[in-house]
Amino acid sequence: MTTPPAQLPTPASRPEASAPLRADSVADSAGGLTFDIVDLALPDPADWNAALVLRLRGDAEGADEVRLPLSPAGERRVRAVLPSTVALPEGRWDVYVAVGDERPRRLAPGLNDLRSLVDRRPGPSLSPLAVCIPYTTKHGNLSLRSWLRAPHAEAGELRVADGTLTGRGRLYRVERPVAWLSGAVVRARLRRDPSVAHEVPVTADCADFDFSLAYADLAAHWDGGQDVWDLWLARADEDEEADGRAAAEAAAEAAPADRPPATRVRIARILDDVVDKKPVFAYPALSLSTDRGTVRVTPYYTADNDLSVRVEGA
């Protein structure tokens, strides 16, 4: 018995112009994404030319564009796959569909199945950790948020009690995490004056680490307005100049064998299905008295899902 070929959408079935094309997204356990589009009018199969197009936002020259071929995937459905092995540069990517010589059209989100991204635990590797999460923009379009970190310090449970922020995390993408974490510290660096920093030791267990940061040590530097302290995980043998070079290069490509490992890494939370942690993960503010008045201290995730602490007047 011969299986009939998958039925392709025809020009007669093109949706009304007012109805945006939608793409369903499914994530796999390795971090790859599959996109399905229904009722897309395609050219004759003999002259196949259709792709899902990803464009890095803010790239005016269009140099960062990724094209994923579309192929039949059942009745009136076409599919594109972004494998976990394709690491997108860090940023926000707008999603389009391009058919033949037509101008690429923006896609709207359909159904998202991102359950495989929840509590993701990547396997051992020295390649940069690539994360990609689909989301809906404020204009109702489909976009992707990507991260590319090497190494990566994933923030876990955070607790606020007795004027102290206690946190747990896990270190990824280093060859010997036990050696990397030996004598390591969590460094809070003042954003308005990076020369000001406060360090606390970490307690390590294999690749996991714990830390406790007293709010009073940060509030002591407050002089009015708002202070933001960015949290980093730093090796005991950190060299600032070498670390700056390594951090900039690590996000671009896998580290060659002769490159010294990064000695400082931003603590962030990216291994789940929540693209914007700031409005979702809310932590209580604590009031403290200082020589310059009362302040409120609050841990939070930035727009990039990096962990920071805010100190401001009450």
Coordinates of C-alpha atoms in Angstrom, one line a residue:
M1 CA 0.0 0.0 0.0
T2 CA 1.4 3.4 -1.0
T3 CA 1.2 6.2 1.6
P4 CA -0.1 9.3 0.0
P5 CA 2.2 12.4 0.3
A6 CA 1.5 15.0 2.9
Q7 CA -1.0 17.5 1.7
L8 CA 0.5 21.0 1.2
P9 CA -1.4 24.2 1.6
T10 CA -2.4 25.8 -1.7
P11 CA -2.7 29.5 -2.7
A12 CA -6.5 29.1 -2.5
S13 CA -6.2 28.2 1.2
R14 CA -4.2 31.3 2.1
P15 CA -5.6 32.9 5.3
E16 CA -7.1 36.3 5.2
A17 CA -4.6 39.1 5.3
S18 CA -6.0 40.3 8.6
A19 CA -5.3 36.8 10.2
P20 CA -1.6 36.5 11.1
L21 CA 0.2 33.3 10.4
R22 CA 0.9 31.5 13.6
A23 CA 3.7 29.1 14.6
D24 CA 3.4 26.4 17.3
S25 CA 6.6 25.9 19.2
V26 CA 7.7 22.7 21.0
A27 CA 10.9 22.4 23.0
D28 CA 12.9 19.2 23.5
S29 CA 14.9 18.2 26.5
A30 CA 18.2 19.2 24.9
G31 CA 17.0 22.8 24.3
G32 CA 16.1 22.5 20.6
L33 CA 12.9 24.0 19.2
T34 CA 10.5 22.8 16.6
F35 CA 8.1 25.2 14.8
D36 CA 4.9 24.2 13.0
I37 CA 2.9 26.5 10.7
V38 CA -0.6 25.5 9.5
D39 CA -2.2 26.7 6.3
L40 CA 0.8 28.5 4.8
A41 CA 0.4 28.9 1.1
L42 CA 3.5 27.5 -0.6
P43 CA 4.9 27.3 -4.1
D44 CA 4.8 24.2 -6.2
P45 CA 6.8 21.4 -4.6
A46 CA 8.9 21.2 -7.7
D47 CA 10.1 24.7 -7.0
W48 CA 10.3 24.5 -3.2
N49 CA 11.7 27.6 -1.5
A50 CA 10.4 28.3 2.0
A51 CA 12.1 29.0 5.3
L52 CA 11.6 30.2 8.8
V53 CA 13.8 33.3 9.3
L54 CA 15.3 34.4 12.6
R55 CA 16.6 38.0 12.7
L56 CA 18.6 39.4 15.6
R57 CA 16.9 42.5 16.9
G58 CA 19.0 45.7 16.6
D59 CA 21.1 44.3 13.8
A60 CA 20.5 47.0 11.2
E61 CA 22.8 45.4 8.6
G62 CA 21.0 42.0 8.8
A63 CA 24.3 40.2 9.3
D64 CA 22.9 38.0 12.0
E65 CA 20.1 36.1 10.2
V66 CA 19.4 32.4 10.5
R67 CA 17.3 30.6 7.9
L68 CA 15.7 27.2 8.8
P69 CA 14.2 25.3 5.9
L70 CA 10.5 24.5 6.1
S71 CA 9.4 21.0 5.1
P72 CA 6.0 19.1 5.0
A73 CA 4.9 17.7 8.4
G74 CA 1.5 16.3 7.9
E75 CA -1.8 17.6 6.4
R76 CA -1.7 21.3 5.7
R77 CA 1.3 21.7 8.1
V78 CA 5.0 22.6 7.5
R79 CA 7.8 22.4 10.0
A80 CA 11.2 24.0 10.8
V81 CA 13.7 22.8 13.4
L82 CA 16.2 24.8 15.4
P83 CA 18.5 22.0 16.8
S84 CA 20.1 22.4 20.2
T85 CA 23.5 22.2 18.4
V86 CA 22.8 25.6 16.6
A87 CA 23.8 28.2 19.2
L88 CA 22.2 31.6 18.5
P89 CA 24.3 34.6 19.7
E90 CA 22.8 36.1 22.8
G91 CA 19.9 38.5 22.3
R92 CA 16.3 38.8 21.0
W93 CA 15.4 37.2 17.6
D94 CA 12.3 38.1 15.7
V95 CA 10.7 35.2 13.8
Y96 CA 9.5 35.5 10.1
V97 CA 8.4 33.2 7.4
A98 CA 9.7 33.6 3.9
V99 CA 8.1 31.9 0.8
G100 CA 9.7 32.2 -2.6
D101 CA 10.4 35.8 -3.6
E102 CA 7.8 37.2 -1.2
R103 CA 8.9 39.6 1.5
P104 CA 9.3 37.8 4.8
R105 CA 6.3 38.1 7.1
R106 CA 6.2 38.3 10.9
L107 CA 4.8 35.3 12.6
A108 CA 2.5 35.3 15.6
P109 CA 2.8 32.7 18.4
G110 CA 0.5 29.7 18.3
L111 CA 0.6 27.0 21.0
N112 CA 3.8 26.7 23.0
D113 CA 4.9 23.4 24.6
L114 CA 7.9 24.3 26.7
R115 CA 7.6 21.7 29.4
S116 CA 11.0 20.2 28.6
L117 CA 12.7 23.5 29.5
V118 CA 11.4 23.4 33.1
D119 CA 14.2 22.6 35.6
R120 CA 16.5 21.8 32.7
R121 CA 19.8 20.2 33.8
P122 CA 22.2 20.3 30.8
G123 CA 24.8 17.5 30.6
P124 CA 28.5 17.9 30.9
S125 CA 30.2 19.8 28.1
L126 CA 32.8 22.6 27.7
S127 CA 30.9 24.3 24.9
P128 CA 29.0 27.5 25.7
L129 CA 25.6 26.8 27.2
A130 CA 22.9 27.7 24.7
V131 CA 19.4 28.6 25.8
C132 CA 16.5 29.7 23.6
I133 CA 12.9 30.5 24.8
P134 CA 10.0 31.5 22.5
Y135 CA 7.8 34.3 23.8
T136 CA 5.1 36.8 22.7
T137 CA 6.2 40.4 22.2
K138 CA 4.1 43.4 23.4
H139 CA 2.8 43.7 19.8
G140 CA 1.7 40.1 19.7
N141 CA 4.5 38.7 17.5
L142 CA 6.6 35.6 18.0
S143 CA 10.2 36.2 19.1
L144 CA 13.0 34.2 20.7
R145 CA 15.2 35.1 23.6
S146 CA 18.6 33.4 23.5
W147 CA 21.5 33.2 25.9
L148 CA 25.0 31.9 25.3
R149 CA 27.1 31.5 28.5
A150 CA 30.4 29.9 29.2
P151 CA 30.8 29.2 32.0
H152 CA 27.3 29.6 33.5
A153 CA 26.3 30.0 37.1
E154 CA 22.6 29.1 37.4
A155 CA 20.7 30.7 40.3
G156 CA 18.5 28.3 42.2
E157 CA 16.5 28.9 45.4
L158 CA 16.8 32.4 47.0
R159 CA 15.8 33.1 50.6
V160 CA 15.6 36.4 52.4
A161 CA 15.7 36.3 56.2
D162 CA 17.3 38.2 59.1
G163 CA 18.8 40.8 56.8
T164 CA 20.6 38.3 54.6
L165 CA 20.1 36.9 51.1
T166 CA 20.9 33.2 51.0
G167 CA 21.2 31.6 47.6
R168 CA 22.0 28.4 45.9
G169 CA 23.4 27.8 42.4
R170 CA 25.1 25.4 40.1
L171 CA 28.1 25.9 37.9
Y172 CA 28.1 24.7 34.3
R173 CA 30.5 24.4 31.4
V174 CA 33.8 24.1 33.2
E175 CA 36.1 21.2 33.0
R176 CA 36.7 20.8 36.8
P177 CA 33.9 22.5 38.8
V178 CA 35.3 21.3 42.1
A179 CA 38.6 23.0 41.5
W180 CA 36.9 26.1 40.0
L181 CA 34.8 26.5 43.1
S182 CA 37.6 25.9 45.6
G183 CA 38.0 29.2 47.4
A184 CA 35.5 30.9 45.1
V185 CA 33.4 33.9 46.2
V186 CA 30.2 35.7 45.3
R187 CA 31.1 39.2 44.4
A188 CA 28.5 42.0 44.6
R189 CA 29.7 44.9 42.4
L190 CA 28.2 48.4 42.5
R191 CA 27.0 49.2 39.0
R192 CA 27.5 53.0 39.3
D193 CA 31.1 52.5 40.5
P194 CA 32.5 49.1 39.5
S195 CA 35.6 49.7 41.6
V196 CA 33.4 49.1 44.7
A197 CA 32.7 45.5 45.5
H198 CA 31.8 43.2 48.4
E199 CA 32.7 39.5 48.5
V200 CA 31.3 36.6 50.5
P201 CA 32.7 33.0 50.4
V202 CA 30.8 30.2 48.8
T203 CA 30.3 26.7 50.2
A204 CA 30.7 24.2 47.3
D205 CA 29.5 20.6 46.8
C206 CA 30.7 19.3 43.5
A207 CA 29.2 21.8 41.0
D208 CA 26.6 23.2 43.4
F209 CA 27.4 26.3 45.6
D210 CA 25.7 28.2 48.4
F211 CA 26.3 31.8 49.6
S212 CA 25.0 34.3 52.2
L213 CA 25.1 38.0 51.6
A214 CA 24.4 40.5 54.4
Y215 CA 22.3 43.4 53.2
A216 CA 24.0 45.8 55.7
D217 CA 27.3 45.5 53.9
L218 CA 25.7 46.8 50.7
A219 CA 23.5 49.4 52.4
A220 CA 26.6 50.9 54.0
H221 CA 27.6 52.3 50.6
W222 CA 24.3 54.0 49.9
D223 CA 24.4 57.8 49.5
G224 CA 20.9 58.6 48.2
G225 CA 19.1 57.6 45.0
Q226 CA 19.2 54.0 43.9
D227 CA 22.1 51.6 43.9
V228 CA 22.2 48.4 42.0
W229 CA 24.6 45.6 42.9
D230 CA 25.3 42.9 40.3
L231 CA 26.2 39.4 41.6
W232 CA 29.1 37.5 40.1
L233 CA 30.6 34.1 40.9
A234 CA 34.4 34.6 40.9
R235 CA 37.3 32.2 41.2
A236 CA 39.8 32.6 44.0
D237 CA 42.6 33.2 41.4
E238 CA 40.6 35.8 39.4
D239 CA 42.6 38.2 37.3
E240 CA 40.4 41.1 36.3
E241 CA 42.1 41.9 33.0
A242 CA 42.2 38.3 31.8
D243 CA 38.7 37.8 33.0
G244 CA 37.4 40.7 30.9
R245 CA 38.9 39.3 27.8
A246 CA 37.6 35.8 28.5
A247 CA 34.1 36.9 29.3
A248 CA 33.8 38.8 26.0
E249 CA 35.1 35.9 23.9
A250 CA 33.2 33.1 25.6
A251 CA 29.9 34.3 24.5
A252 CA 31.0 34.3 20.8
E253 CA 32.4 30.8 20.4
A254 CA 33.6 27.7 22.3
A255 CA 36.9 28.3 24.1
P256 CA 39.9 26.9 22.4
A257 CA 42.0 24.5 24.4
D258 CA 44.8 27.1 24.9
R259 CA 42.5 29.8 26.2
P260 CA 42.5 30.3 30.0
P261 CA 39.1 29.6 31.6
A262 CA 36.9 32.5 32.6
T263 CA 37.5 33.5 36.2
R264 CA 34.3 35.4 36.8
V265 CA 30.7 34.7 35.6
R266 CA 27.4 36.5 36.1
I267 CA 24.9 34.6 38.3
A268 CA 21.7 34.3 36.3
R269 CA 18.5 32.1 36.0
I270 CA 17.9 30.9 32.4
L271 CA 17.3 27.2 32.7
D272 CA 13.5 27.1 32.6
D273 CA 10.6 28.3 30.4
V274 CA 10.2 31.8 31.9
V275 CA 11.7 34.3 29.4
D276 CA 11.4 37.4 31.7
K277 CA 12.0 36.6 35.4
K278 CA 11.6 40.1 36.7
P279 CA 7.8 40.3 37.0
V280 CA 7.5 36.6 37.9
F281 CA 10.1 36.0 40.6
A282 CA 9.3 38.7 43.1
Y283 CA 11.2 38.8 46.4
P284 CA 10.4 40.7 49.6
A285 CA 12.0 44.1 50.2
L286 CA 13.7 44.6 53.6
S287 CA 14.0 48.0 55.3
L288 CA 17.4 48.8 57.0
S289 CA 18.5 51.9 58.9
T290 CA 21.7 53.5 57.7
D291 CA 23.7 56.7 58.7
R292 CA 22.0 58.4 55.7
G293 CA 18.5 57.2 56.3
T294 CA 16.3 54.2 55.8
V295 CA 16.7 52.1 52.7
R296 CA 14.8 49.2 51.1
V297 CA 16.9 46.3 49.8
T298 CA 15.5 43.9 47.2
P299 CA 17.0 41.1 45.2
Y300 CA 15.6 40.9 41.6
Y301 CA 16.3 39.5 38.1
T302 CA 17.3 42.0 35.4
A303 CA 15.9 42.2 31.9
D304 CA 18.6 39.7 31.0
N305 CA 17.6 37.4 33.9
D306 CA 20.9 38.2 35.7
L307 CA 20.7 38.4 39.5
S308 CA 21.1 41.8 41.2
V309 CA 20.3 43.6 44.4
R310 CA 18.6 47.0 44.5
V311 CA 19.2 49.5 47.4
E312 CA 17.0 52.6 47.5
G313 CA 15.6 55.1 49.9
A314 CA 12.5 53.9 51.7

